[in-house]
XYZ file of C-alpha atoms in Angstrom:
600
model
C 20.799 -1.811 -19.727
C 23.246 -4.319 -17.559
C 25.594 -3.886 -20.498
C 25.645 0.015 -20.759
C 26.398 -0.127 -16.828
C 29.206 -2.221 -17.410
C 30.945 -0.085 -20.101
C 30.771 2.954 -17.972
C 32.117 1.082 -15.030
C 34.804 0.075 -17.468
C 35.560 4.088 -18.710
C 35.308 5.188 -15.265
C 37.775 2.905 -14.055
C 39.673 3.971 -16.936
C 39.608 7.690 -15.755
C 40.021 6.942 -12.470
C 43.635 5.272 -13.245
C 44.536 8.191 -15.700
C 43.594 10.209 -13.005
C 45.208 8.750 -10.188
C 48.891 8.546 -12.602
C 48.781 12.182 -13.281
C 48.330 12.925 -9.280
C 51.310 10.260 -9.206
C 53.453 12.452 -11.887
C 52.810 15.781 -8.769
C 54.957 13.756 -6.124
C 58.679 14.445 -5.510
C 60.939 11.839 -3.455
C 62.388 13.560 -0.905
C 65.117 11.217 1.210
C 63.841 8.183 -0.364
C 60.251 6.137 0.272
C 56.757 7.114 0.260
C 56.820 8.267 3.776
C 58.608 11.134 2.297
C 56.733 12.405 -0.727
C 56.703 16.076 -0.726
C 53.638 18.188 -2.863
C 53.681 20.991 -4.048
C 51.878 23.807 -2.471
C 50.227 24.486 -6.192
C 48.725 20.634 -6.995
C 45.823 19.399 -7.293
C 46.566 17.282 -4.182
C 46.749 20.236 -2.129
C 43.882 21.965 -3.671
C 41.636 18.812 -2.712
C 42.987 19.436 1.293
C 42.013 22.567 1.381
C 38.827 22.267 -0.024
C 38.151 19.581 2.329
C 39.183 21.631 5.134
C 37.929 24.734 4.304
C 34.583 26.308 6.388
C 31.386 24.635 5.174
C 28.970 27.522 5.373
C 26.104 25.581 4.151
C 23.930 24.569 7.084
C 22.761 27.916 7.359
C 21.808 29.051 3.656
C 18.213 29.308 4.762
C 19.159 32.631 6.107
C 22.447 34.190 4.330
C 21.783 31.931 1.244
C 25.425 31.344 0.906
C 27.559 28.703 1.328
C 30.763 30.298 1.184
C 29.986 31.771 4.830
C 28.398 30.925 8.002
C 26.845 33.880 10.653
C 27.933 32.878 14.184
C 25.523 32.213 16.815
C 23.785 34.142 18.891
C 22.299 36.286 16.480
C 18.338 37.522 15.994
C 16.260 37.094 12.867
C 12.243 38.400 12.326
C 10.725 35.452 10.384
C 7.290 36.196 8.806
C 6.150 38.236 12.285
C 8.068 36.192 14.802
C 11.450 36.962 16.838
C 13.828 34.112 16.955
C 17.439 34.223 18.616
C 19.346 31.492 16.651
C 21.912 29.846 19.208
C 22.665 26.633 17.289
C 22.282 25.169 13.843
C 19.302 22.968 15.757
C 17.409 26.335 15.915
C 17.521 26.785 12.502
C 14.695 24.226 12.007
C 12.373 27.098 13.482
C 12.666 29.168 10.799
C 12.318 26.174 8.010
C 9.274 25.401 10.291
C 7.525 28.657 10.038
C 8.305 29.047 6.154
C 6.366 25.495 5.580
C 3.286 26.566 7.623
C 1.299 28.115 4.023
C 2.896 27.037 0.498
C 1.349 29.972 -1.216
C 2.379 32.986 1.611
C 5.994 35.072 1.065
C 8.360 34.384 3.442
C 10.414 37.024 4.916
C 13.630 36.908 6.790
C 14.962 39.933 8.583
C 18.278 39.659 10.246
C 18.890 41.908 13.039
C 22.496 43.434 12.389
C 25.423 43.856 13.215
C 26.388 39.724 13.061
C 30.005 38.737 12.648
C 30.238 36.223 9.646
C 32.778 33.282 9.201
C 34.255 32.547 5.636
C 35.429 29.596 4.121
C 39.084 30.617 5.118
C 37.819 30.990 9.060
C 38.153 34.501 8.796
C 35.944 36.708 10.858
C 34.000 39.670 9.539
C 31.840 41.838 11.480
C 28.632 42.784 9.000
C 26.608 46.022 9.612
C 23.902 46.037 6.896
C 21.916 43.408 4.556
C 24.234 44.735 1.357
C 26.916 44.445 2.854
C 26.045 40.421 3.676
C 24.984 40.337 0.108
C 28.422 41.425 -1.231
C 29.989 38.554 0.681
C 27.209 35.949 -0.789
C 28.224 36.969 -4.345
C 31.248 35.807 -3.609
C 30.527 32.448 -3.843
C 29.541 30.382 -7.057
C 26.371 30.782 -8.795
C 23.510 29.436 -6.817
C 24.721 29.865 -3.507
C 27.122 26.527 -4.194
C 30.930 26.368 -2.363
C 33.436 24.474 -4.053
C 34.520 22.641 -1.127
C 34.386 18.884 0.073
C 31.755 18.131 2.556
C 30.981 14.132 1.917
C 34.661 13.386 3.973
C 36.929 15.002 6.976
C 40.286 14.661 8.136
C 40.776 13.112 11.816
C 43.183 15.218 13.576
C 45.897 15.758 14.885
C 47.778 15.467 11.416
C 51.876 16.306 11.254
C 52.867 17.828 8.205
C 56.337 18.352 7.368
C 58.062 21.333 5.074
C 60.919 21.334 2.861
C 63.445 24.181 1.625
C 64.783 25.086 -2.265
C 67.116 22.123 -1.244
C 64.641 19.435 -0.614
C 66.048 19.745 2.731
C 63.455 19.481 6.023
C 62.965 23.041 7.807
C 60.025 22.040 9.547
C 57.613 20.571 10.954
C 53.691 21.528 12.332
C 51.216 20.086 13.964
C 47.792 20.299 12.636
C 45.019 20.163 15.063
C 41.892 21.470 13.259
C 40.331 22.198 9.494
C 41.106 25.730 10.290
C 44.926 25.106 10.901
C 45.086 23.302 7.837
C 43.385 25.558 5.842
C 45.480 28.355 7.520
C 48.847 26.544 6.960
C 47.787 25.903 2.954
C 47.139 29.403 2.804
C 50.642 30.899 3.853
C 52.245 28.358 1.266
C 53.960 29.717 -1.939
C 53.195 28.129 -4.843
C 56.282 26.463 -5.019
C 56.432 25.640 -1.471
C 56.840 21.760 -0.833
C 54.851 19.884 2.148
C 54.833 16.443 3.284
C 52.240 14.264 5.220
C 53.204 11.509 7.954
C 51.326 8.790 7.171
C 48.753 6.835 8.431
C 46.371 9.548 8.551
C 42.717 8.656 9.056
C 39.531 9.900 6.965
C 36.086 9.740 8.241
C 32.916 9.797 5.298
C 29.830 11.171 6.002
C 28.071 7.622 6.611
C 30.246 7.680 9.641
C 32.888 5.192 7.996
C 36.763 5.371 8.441
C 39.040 5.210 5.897
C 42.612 4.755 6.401
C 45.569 6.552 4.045
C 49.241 5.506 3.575
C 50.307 7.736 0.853
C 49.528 10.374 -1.406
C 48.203 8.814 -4.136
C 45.418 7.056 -1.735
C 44.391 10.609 -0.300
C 43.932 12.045 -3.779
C 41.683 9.145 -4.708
C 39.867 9.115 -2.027
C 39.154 13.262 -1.199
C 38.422 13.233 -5.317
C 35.734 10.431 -4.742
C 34.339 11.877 -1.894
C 33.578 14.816 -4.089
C 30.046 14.122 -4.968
C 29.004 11.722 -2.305
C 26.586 13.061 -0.478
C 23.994 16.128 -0.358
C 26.312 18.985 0.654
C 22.987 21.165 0.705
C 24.497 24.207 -0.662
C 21.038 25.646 -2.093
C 18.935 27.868 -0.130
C 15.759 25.256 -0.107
C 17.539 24.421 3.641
C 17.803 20.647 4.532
C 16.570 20.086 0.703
C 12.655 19.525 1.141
C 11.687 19.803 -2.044
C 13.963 19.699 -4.729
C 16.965 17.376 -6.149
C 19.962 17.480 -8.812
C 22.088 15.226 -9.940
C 24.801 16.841 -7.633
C 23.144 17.148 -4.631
C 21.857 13.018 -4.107
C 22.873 13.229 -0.414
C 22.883 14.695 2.988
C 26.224 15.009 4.719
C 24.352 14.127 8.024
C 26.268 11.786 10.002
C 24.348 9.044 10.914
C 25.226 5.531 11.160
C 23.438 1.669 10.105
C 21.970 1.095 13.614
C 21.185 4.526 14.339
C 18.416 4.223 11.375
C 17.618 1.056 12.755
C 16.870 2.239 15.861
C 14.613 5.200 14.639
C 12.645 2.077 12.801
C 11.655 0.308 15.404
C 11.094 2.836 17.802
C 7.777 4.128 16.509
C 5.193 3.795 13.969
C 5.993 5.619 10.387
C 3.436 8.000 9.407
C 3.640 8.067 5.117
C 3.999 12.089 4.287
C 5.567 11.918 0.742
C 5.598 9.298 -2.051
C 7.267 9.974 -5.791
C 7.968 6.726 -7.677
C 8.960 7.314 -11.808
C 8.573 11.005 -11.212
C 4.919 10.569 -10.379
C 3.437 12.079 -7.369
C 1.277 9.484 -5.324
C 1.507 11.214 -2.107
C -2.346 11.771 -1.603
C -3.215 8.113 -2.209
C -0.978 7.324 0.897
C -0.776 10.439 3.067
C -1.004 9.210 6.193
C -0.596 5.399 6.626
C 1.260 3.822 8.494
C 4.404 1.444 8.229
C 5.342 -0.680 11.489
C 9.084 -1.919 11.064
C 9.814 -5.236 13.444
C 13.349 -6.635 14.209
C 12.453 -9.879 12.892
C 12.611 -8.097 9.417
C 9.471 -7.794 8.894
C 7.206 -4.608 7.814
C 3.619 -3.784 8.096
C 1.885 -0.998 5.843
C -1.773 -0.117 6.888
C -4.437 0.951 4.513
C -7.702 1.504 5.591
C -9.646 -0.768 3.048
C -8.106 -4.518 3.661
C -5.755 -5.757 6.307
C -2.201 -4.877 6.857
C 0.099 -5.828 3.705
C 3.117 -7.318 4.962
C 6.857 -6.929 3.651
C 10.023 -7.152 4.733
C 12.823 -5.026 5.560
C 16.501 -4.329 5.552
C 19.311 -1.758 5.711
C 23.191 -1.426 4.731
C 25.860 0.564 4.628
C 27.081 1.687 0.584
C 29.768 3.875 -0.564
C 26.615 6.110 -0.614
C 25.554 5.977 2.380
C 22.844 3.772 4.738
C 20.454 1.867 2.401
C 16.868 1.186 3.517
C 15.397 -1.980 1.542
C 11.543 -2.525 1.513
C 10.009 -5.287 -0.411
C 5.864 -5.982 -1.073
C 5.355 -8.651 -2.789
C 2.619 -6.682 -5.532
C 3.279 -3.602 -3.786
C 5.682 -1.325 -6.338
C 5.435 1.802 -4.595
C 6.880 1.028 -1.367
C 9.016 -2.056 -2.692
C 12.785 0.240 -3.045
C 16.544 0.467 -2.497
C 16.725 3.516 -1.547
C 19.294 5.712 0.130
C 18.282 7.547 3.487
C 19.661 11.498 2.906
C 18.309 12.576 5.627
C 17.963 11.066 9.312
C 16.607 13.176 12.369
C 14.668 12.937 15.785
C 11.191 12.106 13.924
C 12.125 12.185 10.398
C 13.600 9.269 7.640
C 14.220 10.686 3.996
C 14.787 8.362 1.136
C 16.067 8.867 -2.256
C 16.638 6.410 -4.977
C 17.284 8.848 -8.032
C 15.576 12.358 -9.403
C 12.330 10.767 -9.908
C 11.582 8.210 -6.387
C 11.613 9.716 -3.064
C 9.661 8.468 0.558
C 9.392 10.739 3.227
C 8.824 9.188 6.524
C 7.629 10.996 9.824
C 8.024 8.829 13.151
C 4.328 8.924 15.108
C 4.483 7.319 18.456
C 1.680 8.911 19.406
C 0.160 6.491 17.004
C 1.133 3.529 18.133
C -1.969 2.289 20.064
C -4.378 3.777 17.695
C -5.638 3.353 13.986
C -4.350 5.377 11.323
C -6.874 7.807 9.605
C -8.741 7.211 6.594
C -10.596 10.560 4.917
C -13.394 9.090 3.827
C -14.741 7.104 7.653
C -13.425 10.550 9.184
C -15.636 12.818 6.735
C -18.566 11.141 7.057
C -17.941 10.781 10.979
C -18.315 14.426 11.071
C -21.547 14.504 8.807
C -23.091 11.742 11.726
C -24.061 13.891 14.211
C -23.433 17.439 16.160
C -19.833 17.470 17.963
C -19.561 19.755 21.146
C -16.372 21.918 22.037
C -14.644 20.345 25.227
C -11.430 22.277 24.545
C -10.050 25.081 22.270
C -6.819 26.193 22.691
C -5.364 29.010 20.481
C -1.413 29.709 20.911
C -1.634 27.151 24.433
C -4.141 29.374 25.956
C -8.004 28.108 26.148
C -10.401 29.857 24.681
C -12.864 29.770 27.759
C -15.942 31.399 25.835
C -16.280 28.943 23.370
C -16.655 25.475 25.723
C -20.184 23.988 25.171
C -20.546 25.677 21.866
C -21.583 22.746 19.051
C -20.732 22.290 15.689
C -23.229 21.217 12.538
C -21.436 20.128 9.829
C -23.628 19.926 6.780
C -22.473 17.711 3.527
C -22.882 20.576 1.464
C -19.801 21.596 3.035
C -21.234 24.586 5.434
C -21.333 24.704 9.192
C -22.854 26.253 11.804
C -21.480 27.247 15.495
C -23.629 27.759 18.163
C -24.356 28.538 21.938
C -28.014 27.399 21.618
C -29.330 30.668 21.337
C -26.486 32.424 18.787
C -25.569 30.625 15.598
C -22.409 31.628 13.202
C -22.087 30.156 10.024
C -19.434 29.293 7.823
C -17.311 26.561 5.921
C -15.623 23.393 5.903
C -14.137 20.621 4.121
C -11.648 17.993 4.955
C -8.098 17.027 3.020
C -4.368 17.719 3.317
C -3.291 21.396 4.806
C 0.186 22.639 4.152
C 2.243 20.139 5.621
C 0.206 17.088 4.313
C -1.264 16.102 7.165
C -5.503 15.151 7.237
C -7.390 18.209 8.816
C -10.597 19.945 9.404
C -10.591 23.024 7.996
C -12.801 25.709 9.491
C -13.644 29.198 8.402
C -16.498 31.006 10.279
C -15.528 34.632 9.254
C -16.952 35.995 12.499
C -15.096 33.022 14.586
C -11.376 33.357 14.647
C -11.022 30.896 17.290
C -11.640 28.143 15.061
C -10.822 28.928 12.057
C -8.026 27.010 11.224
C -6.580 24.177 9.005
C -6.850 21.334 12.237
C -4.845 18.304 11.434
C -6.979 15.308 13.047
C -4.340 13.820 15.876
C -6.683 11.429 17.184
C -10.066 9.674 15.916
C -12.524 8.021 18.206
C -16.196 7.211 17.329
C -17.131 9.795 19.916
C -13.890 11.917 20.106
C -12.217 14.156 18.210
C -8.552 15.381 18.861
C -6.710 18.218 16.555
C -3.348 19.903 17.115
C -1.389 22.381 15.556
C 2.210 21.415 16.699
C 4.299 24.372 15.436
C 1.530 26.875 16.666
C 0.267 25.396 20.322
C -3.058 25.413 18.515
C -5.371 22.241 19.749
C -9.306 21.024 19.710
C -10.919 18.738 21.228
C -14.586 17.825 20.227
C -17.265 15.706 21.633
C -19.470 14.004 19.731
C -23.143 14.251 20.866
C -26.352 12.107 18.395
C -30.205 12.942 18.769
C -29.064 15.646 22.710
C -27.819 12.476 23.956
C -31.226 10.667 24.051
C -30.192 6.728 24.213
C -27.891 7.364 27.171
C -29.816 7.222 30.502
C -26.996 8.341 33.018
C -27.212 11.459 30.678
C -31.100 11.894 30.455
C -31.285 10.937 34.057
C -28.588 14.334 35.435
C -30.326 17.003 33.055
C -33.648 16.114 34.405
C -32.550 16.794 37.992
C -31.000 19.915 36.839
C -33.819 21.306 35.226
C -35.850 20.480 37.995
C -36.011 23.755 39.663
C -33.760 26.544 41.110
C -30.027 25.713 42.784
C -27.579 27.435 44.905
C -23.698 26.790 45.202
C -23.427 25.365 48.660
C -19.548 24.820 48.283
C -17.209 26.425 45.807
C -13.331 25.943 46.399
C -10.585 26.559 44.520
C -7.779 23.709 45.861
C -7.990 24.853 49.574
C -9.441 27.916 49.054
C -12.816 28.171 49.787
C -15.059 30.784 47.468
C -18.554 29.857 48.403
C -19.278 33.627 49.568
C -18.512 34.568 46.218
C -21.780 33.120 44.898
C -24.369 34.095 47.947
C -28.037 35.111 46.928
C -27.465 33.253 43.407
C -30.010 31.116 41.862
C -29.319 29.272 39.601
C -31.982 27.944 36.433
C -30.727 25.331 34.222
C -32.963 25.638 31.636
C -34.404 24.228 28.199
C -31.773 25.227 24.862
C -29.207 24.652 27.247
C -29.256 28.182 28.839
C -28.848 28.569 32.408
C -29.785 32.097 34.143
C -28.513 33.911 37.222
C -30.858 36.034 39.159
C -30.797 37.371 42.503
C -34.293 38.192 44.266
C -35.710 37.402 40.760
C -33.580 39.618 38.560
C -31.975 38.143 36.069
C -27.923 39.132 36.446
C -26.641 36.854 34.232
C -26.839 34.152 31.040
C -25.221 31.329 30.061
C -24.706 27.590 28.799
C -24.846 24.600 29.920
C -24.890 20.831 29.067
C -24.635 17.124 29.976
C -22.700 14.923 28.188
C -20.314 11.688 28.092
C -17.068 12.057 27.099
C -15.688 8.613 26.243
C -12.034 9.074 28.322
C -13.370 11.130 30.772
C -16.936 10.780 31.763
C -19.909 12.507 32.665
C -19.150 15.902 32.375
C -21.408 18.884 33.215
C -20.498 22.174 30.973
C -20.741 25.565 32.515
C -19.907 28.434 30.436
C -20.252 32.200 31.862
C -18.853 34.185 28.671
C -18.038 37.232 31.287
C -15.512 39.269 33.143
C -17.054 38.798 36.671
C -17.413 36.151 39.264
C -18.984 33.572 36.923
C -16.559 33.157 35.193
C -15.211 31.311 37.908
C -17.464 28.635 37.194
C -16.851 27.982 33.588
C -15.171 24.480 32.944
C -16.305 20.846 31.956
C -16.583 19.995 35.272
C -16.559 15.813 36.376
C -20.274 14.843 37.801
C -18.998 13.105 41.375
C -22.708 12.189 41.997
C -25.853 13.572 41.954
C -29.576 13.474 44.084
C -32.715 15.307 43.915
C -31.296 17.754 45.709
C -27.606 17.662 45.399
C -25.395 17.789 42.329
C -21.375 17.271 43.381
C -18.896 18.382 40.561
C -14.729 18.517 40.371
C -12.051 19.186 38.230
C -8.381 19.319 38.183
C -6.224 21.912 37.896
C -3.186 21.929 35.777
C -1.140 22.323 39.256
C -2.529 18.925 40.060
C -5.483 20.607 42.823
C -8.973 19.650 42.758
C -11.516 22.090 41.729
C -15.369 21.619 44.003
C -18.071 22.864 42.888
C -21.453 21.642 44.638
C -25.065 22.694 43.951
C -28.441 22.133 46.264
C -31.862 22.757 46.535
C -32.773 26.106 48.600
């Protein structure tokens, strides 16, 4: 193998000299010096500056799915249901976002016309209808690819000089952008001669500079750059899922101790894995790998201690390397090249069949990672009571209190105590390979969703749906809560006859009158009942329990429209007599929530 690498080193190098002489045969002295080599307005010199500095329309293929043009921001698009204004090429990850929510759903883009396009050339088109945008994409090559150079870019200002039919200088212009270069290149004849006043300085993708003292140089090196780095000119966007053997790279800018930075900032959750073409993401979904500035690197499994490695990055010709080594650890022992680097995200790639994803988790940091089998069988232990339920960031109030059942058989039941739903569930990776609960209780829409676990506790539960605002909290409650006294000891006083709100105040405002003439019955089932002079007005639940980051907690749930509802939160038990039971909570505007019950 080392000796086939050497002989095509060897014929490359070859090419790259027979290459480099034929540019040389395109230059014409002009007064003498390499300073003054002209080219010609028709060589492949030229046609290598204007590709790298014509209008990279890539970034936004996920919605015109062409690279030869770009739409200019503002502009509105419809994406499977929802209204987006794109302002920026950072909005862009929206719409990516919402097409990775379901792999097996079609995604639909509407744009919302008229938008004013950009092509390669920087010239402007105003675009009134979808075929009329889908003339313009045909334009470019098959597949949606440009044929421009996105790996390097010219540092400006640049002075280019022109010559007459007598090799004579008639002028000179100063170049201040890709688009005046491209623009100048365009007016050229054929024939036309330019020259360049070297230095000039290029800067690659990785960030690095190069700098060029003649012609022959900035051939080589814009003809290099060709194939460099991702140019991500198919519509898969950002290049989640698929690779070629032109598109290795991203043409993200990012630099050495940029990635550093990224890997010590946070835990690394483990979302993909594909080593010799085989897919091993499910075996490490999830873990965790802890980077160190002493060079070292911990993964986490959940079935022996943390396997320790070390660590390393450089900067290639390809771009920033990430080095992992494990001693008897294959998978995660690679050279690999990082394609993509953003605010939570680390993508490596070694060839077409080994690629890593990595998603940052600092949310992690002081916690364990997740194993699937302790967090199934968690969920089989005992019954696990809704504290929170929030569907699109707003709570669903009627469903606090309300207790799962999870059977092994892989059914579940819902229930208020006196009303019980049933339906399904299982755990394993959603959409987006992340660990979740996934409910569906046909009758139950607020639940029943694919919840990716955010946080395990023995006695706590925490889901969230980040793209959505959907999140779940559950508390877990064994045999009502009979081995914990503080518990027993509260529900006993509250079933213990009839009670009255004495004080009810919202912050400062103070809506005891509200509630005059009520009884209230805590009683068996967890029901409680509202009656005034002995008729029953009202039904509703209630329960005790410990919530291991916040307390006792007393649940009142009123499932109506009228005053009641007033009352329905996990409130905090302040303290509690024979006769007195003292309860608060706090806003989300930071006030404090009373709510005080006594013996008539």
């Amino acid at each position: 193998m080392k000796k086939l690498t050497n002989n095509l080193l060897r014929t490359l190098l070859v090419v790259l000299v027979l290459g480099f002489t034929a540019c040389q045969e395109e230059y014409e002295e002009v007064g003498g010096g390499m300073q003054s080599e002209t080219i010609s307005a028709s060589s492949t010199t030229a046609d290598l500056i204007q590709k790298t500095s014509s209008n990279d329309g890539s970034y936004d293929n996920i919605v015109d799915g062409a690279s030869c043009l770009a739409v200019q921001f503002p502009y509105t698009v419809n994406v499977n249901g929802v209204e987006i204004t794109i302002d920026s090429r950072e909005d862009l990850d929206l719409i990516e976002e919402i097409f990775d929510e379901l792999d097996d759903d079609d995604d639909i883009l509407d744009i919302f016309f008229p938008i004013t396009i950009t092509l390669s050339d920087f010239s402007e088109i105003t675009i009134e209808n979808q075929d009329q945008l889908e003339q313009y994409a045909r334009e470019c090559l098959e597949g949606g690819d440009d044929d421009d150079i996105e790996c390097i870019d010219f540092v400006y200002p640049i002075t280019l000089f022109t010559f007459g039919v007598d090799n004579q200088q008639s002028g000179q212009v100063n170049i201040e952008s890709d688009r005046d270069m491209k623009r100048f290149f365009d007016e050229l004849d054929d024939d036309d001669l330019i020259s360049i006043e070297f230095p000039i300085t290029l800067i690659k993708f990785d960030g690095t500079q190069v700098v060029i003292e003649n012609n022959t140089a900035l051939a080589a090196a814009l003809e290099m750059a060709k194939n460099q780095c991702d140019e991500d000119d198919d519509d898969d966007y950002n290049d989640d899922d698929d690779y070629n053997d032109d598109d290795d790279y991203n043409d993200d800018d990012f630099t050495k101790s940029e990635l550093d930075e990224l890997l010590l900032e946070c835990p690394l959750q483990v979302r993909q894995v594909i080593r010799n073409s085989v897919d091993n993401t499910e075996q490490y979904v999830e873990r965790l790998l802890t980077f160190s500035a002493d060079g070292t690197v911990y993964f986490t499994t959940f079935t022996a201690d943390e396997i320790m490695g070390t660590w390393s990055t450089s900067t290639t010709e390809n771009g920033v390397m990430l080095s992992l080594d494990f001693e008897d650890f294959p998978d995660f022992t690679i050279d690999a090249i990082v394609y993509e680097l953003d605010d939570d995200k680390i993508k490596l790639y070694k060839d077409d069949g080994n690629k890593i994803i990595l998603k940052e988790r600092c949310d992690l940091e002081d916690s364990n990672p997740i194993d699937s089998e302790t967090f199934t069988a968690l969920l089989n232990e005992c019954k696990w009571i809704i504290k929170e339920v929030e569907n699109q960031g707003e709570e669903v109030e009627r469903l606090l209190g309300y207790e799962f059942e999870f059977a092994a058989g892989g059914t579940v039941t819902l229930s208020n105590g006196v009303n019980t739903k049933q339906g399904t569930w299982e755990t394993g990776l959603n959409s987006q390979l992340q660990l979740s609960l996934m409910i569906t209780i046909g009758d139950e829409p607020g639940v029943s969703f694919e919840w990716p676990i955010r946080k395990m506790l023995q006695s706590r539960l925490e889901f969230e749906i980040d793209d959505t605002d959907h999140e779940m909290v559950l508390l877990k409650e064994c045999d009502d809560s009979t081995d914990d006294g503080d518990v027993v000891e509260i529900r006993g006083i509250a079933l213990d006859g009839s009670w009255n709100v004495a004080l009810y105040k919202e912050g400062t405002t103070d809506m005891t009158a509200s509630f005059a003439g009520m009884d209230f019955n805590f009683g068996e089932m967890h029901q409680v009942e509202v009656s005034i002079n002995a008729d029953s007005q009202a039904t509703g639940l209630w329960r005790v329990l410990r919530d291991s980051e916040e307390g006792l907690k007393f649940f009142i749930n009123f499932d109506t429209m009228d005053v009641l509802s007033e009352l329905t939160d996990d409130w905090k038990v302040v303290s509690i007599t024979s006769t007195r039971i003292e309860l608060t909570d706090e806003s989300d505007d930071g006030t404090n929530d009373t709510l005080v019950f006594e013996k008539p």
